[in-house]
CSV table of C-alpha atoms in Angstrom, one decimal:
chain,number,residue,atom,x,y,z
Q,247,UNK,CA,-30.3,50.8,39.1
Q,248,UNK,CA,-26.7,50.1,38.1
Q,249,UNK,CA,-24.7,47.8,40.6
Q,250,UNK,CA,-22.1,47.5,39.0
Q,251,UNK,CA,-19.9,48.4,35.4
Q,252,UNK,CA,-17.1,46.6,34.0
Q,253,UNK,CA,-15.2,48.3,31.1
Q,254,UNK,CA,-13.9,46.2,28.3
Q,255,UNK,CA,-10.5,47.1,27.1
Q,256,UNK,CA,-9.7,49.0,24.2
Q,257,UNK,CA,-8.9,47.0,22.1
Q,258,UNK,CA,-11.4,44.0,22.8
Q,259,UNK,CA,-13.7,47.0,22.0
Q,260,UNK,CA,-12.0,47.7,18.6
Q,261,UNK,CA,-12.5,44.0,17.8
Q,262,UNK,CA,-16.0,43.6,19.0
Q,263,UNK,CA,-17.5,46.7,17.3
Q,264,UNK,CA,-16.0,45.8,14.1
Q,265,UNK,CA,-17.3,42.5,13.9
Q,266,UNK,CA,-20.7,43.8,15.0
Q,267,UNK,CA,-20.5,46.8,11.9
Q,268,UNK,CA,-19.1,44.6,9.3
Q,269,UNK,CA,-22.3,42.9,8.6
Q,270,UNK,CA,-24.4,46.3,9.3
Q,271,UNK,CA,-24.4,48.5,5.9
Q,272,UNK,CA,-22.5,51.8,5.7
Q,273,UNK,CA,-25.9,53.9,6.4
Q,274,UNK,CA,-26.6,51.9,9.8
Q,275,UNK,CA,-27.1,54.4,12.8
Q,276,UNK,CA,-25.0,54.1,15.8
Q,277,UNK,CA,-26.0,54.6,19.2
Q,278,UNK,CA,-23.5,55.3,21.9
Q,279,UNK,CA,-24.6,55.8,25.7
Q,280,UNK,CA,-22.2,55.1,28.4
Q,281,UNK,CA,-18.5,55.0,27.7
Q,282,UNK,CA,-17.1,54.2,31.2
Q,283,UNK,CA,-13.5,55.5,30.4
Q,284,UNK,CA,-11.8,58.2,28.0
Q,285,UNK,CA,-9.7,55.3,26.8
Q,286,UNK,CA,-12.4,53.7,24.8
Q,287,UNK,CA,-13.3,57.2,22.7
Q,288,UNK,CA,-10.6,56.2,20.2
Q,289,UNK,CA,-11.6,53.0,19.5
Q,290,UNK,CA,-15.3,53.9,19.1
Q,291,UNK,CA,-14.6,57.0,16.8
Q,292,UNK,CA,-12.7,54.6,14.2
Q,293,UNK,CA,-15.5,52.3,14.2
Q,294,UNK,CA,-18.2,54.7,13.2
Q,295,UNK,CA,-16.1,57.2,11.7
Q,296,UNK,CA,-18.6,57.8,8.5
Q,297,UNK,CA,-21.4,56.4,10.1
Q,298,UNK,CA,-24.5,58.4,11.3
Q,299,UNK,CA,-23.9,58.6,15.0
Q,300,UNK,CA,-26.0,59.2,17.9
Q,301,UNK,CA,-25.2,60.4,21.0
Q,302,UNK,CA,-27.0,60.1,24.1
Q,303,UNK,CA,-24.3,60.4,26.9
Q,304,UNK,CA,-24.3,58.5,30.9
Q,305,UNK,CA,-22.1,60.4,32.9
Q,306,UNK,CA,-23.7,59.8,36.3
Q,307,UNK,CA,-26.6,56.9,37.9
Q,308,UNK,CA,-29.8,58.0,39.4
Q,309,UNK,CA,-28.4,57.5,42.8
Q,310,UNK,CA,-26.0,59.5,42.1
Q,311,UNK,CA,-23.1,57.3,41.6
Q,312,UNK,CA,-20.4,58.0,39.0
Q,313,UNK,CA,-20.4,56.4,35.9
Q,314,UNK,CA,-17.4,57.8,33.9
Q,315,UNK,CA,-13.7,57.6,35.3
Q,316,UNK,CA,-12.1,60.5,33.4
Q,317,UNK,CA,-12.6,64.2,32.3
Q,318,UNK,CA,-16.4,65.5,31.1
């Protein structure tokens, strides 16, 4: 199970997603699970905004634990 989660920030996010998409093409599928924090919505939306996108949301572990430190 999970042990433990460490959220990048923001905008180390913005940077790393658009290096990782620049060399993907325009049709590439996105998949996003677990977002850990509210705060890193904005920086994922501008990176696949036009981009098919697939959601497949982690709100909460197996055991129960919390996943996602914000509003569903």
């Amino acid at each position: 199970g999970v042990m433990a989660i460490e959220p990048r920030a923001p905008d180390a996010l913005a940077f790393a997603l658009g290096r990782a998409l620049a060399a993907a093409p325009a049709e590439t599928a996105v998949k996003i699970g677990m977002l850990a924090t509210a705060r890193l919505v904005p920086p994922i939306a501008a990176a696949v905004a036009g981009r098919p996108v697939v959601f497949d949301p982690v709100l909460g572990a197996t055991q129960g634990g919390v996943l996602f430190d914000g509003a569903p």
